[in-house]
């Protein structure tokens, strides 16, 4: 993807946890230590060719 491309992915909790764990380069066991609220927003981006977590479990839009 080019730097100005955007993709929105809507998913269940487990694939989101797996994607965030991948972006952080964390061990697979990390998924069991994450809590993600229903309808929350988590963001992954690319910086210098590597994935990074931009936001996690954001819920301000629900209030």
Short mmCIF file of C-alpha atoms in Angstrom, two decimals:
data_model
loop_
_atom_site.label_atom_id
_atom_site.label_comp_id
_atom_site.label_asym_id
_atom_site.label_seq_id
_atom_site.Cartn_x
_atom_site.Cartn_y
_atom_site.Cartn_z
CA UNK A 1 0.00 0.00 0.00
CA UNK A 2 1.10 3.54 -0.62
CA UNK A 3 1.50 5.88 2.35
CA UNK A 4 -1.71 7.75 1.50
CA UNK A 5 -3.87 4.62 1.13
CA UNK A 6 -6.41 3.78 3.80
CA UNK A 7 -8.17 0.53 4.60
CA UNK A 8 -10.95 0.10 7.12
CA UNK A 9 -11.36 -3.38 8.56
CA UNK A 10 -14.32 -4.40 10.69
CA UNK A 11 -13.78 -7.63 12.59
CA UNK A 12 -14.29 -9.69 15.70
CA UNK A 13 -12.03 -9.34 18.73
CA UNK A 14 -9.57 -12.20 18.14
CA UNK A 15 -8.37 -11.15 14.66
CA UNK A 16 -7.99 -7.57 15.89
CA UNK A 17 -5.88 -8.78 18.83
CA UNK A 18 -3.76 -10.89 16.48
CA UNK A 19 -3.18 -7.93 14.13
CA UNK A 20 -2.19 -5.64 17.00
CA UNK A 21 0.17 -8.27 18.43
CA UNK A 22 1.77 -8.57 14.96
CA UNK A 23 2.10 -4.78 14.66
CA UNK A 24 3.86 -4.61 18.02
CA UNK A 25 6.11 -7.58 17.28
CA UNK A 26 4.89 -9.03 20.58
CA UNK A 27 4.71 -12.72 21.50
CA UNK A 28 1.47 -14.53 20.60
CA UNK A 29 0.55 -14.86 24.30
CA UNK A 30 -0.03 -11.09 24.35
CA UNK A 31 -3.52 -11.58 22.86
CA UNK A 32 -4.71 -13.02 26.18
CA UNK A 33 -3.63 -9.84 28.01
CA UNK A 34 -5.59 -7.42 25.81
CA UNK A 35 -9.15 -6.24 26.42
CA UNK A 36 -10.94 -4.62 23.52
CA UNK A 37 -14.33 -2.95 23.98
CA UNK A 38 -17.23 -3.59 21.62
CA UNK A 39 -17.29 -1.05 18.74
CA UNK A 40 -13.90 0.39 19.75
CA UNK A 41 -11.34 1.64 17.25
CA UNK A 42 -7.75 0.39 17.09
CA UNK A 43 -5.37 1.64 14.39
CA UNK A 44 -2.30 0.16 12.73
CA UNK A 45 -0.05 2.18 10.44
CA UNK A 46 3.26 1.83 8.69
CA UNK A 47 6.29 3.84 9.73
CA UNK A 48 9.58 3.45 7.89
CA UNK A 49 8.29 0.23 6.33
CA UNK A 50 7.36 -1.40 9.64
CA UNK A 51 3.92 -1.85 11.22
CA UNK A 52 3.13 0.17 14.34
CA UNK A 53 0.11 0.63 16.58
CA UNK A 54 -1.34 4.14 16.21
CA UNK A 55 -4.34 3.75 18.51
CA UNK A 56 -5.82 1.13 20.82
CA UNK A 57 -9.35 0.51 22.08
CA UNK A 58 -10.56 4.06 21.45
CA UNK A 59 -14.19 4.56 22.54
CA UNK A 60 -14.71 8.35 22.58
CA UNK A 61 -16.99 8.08 19.52
CA UNK A 62 -19.42 5.97 21.59
CA UNK A 63 -20.17 8.71 24.14
#
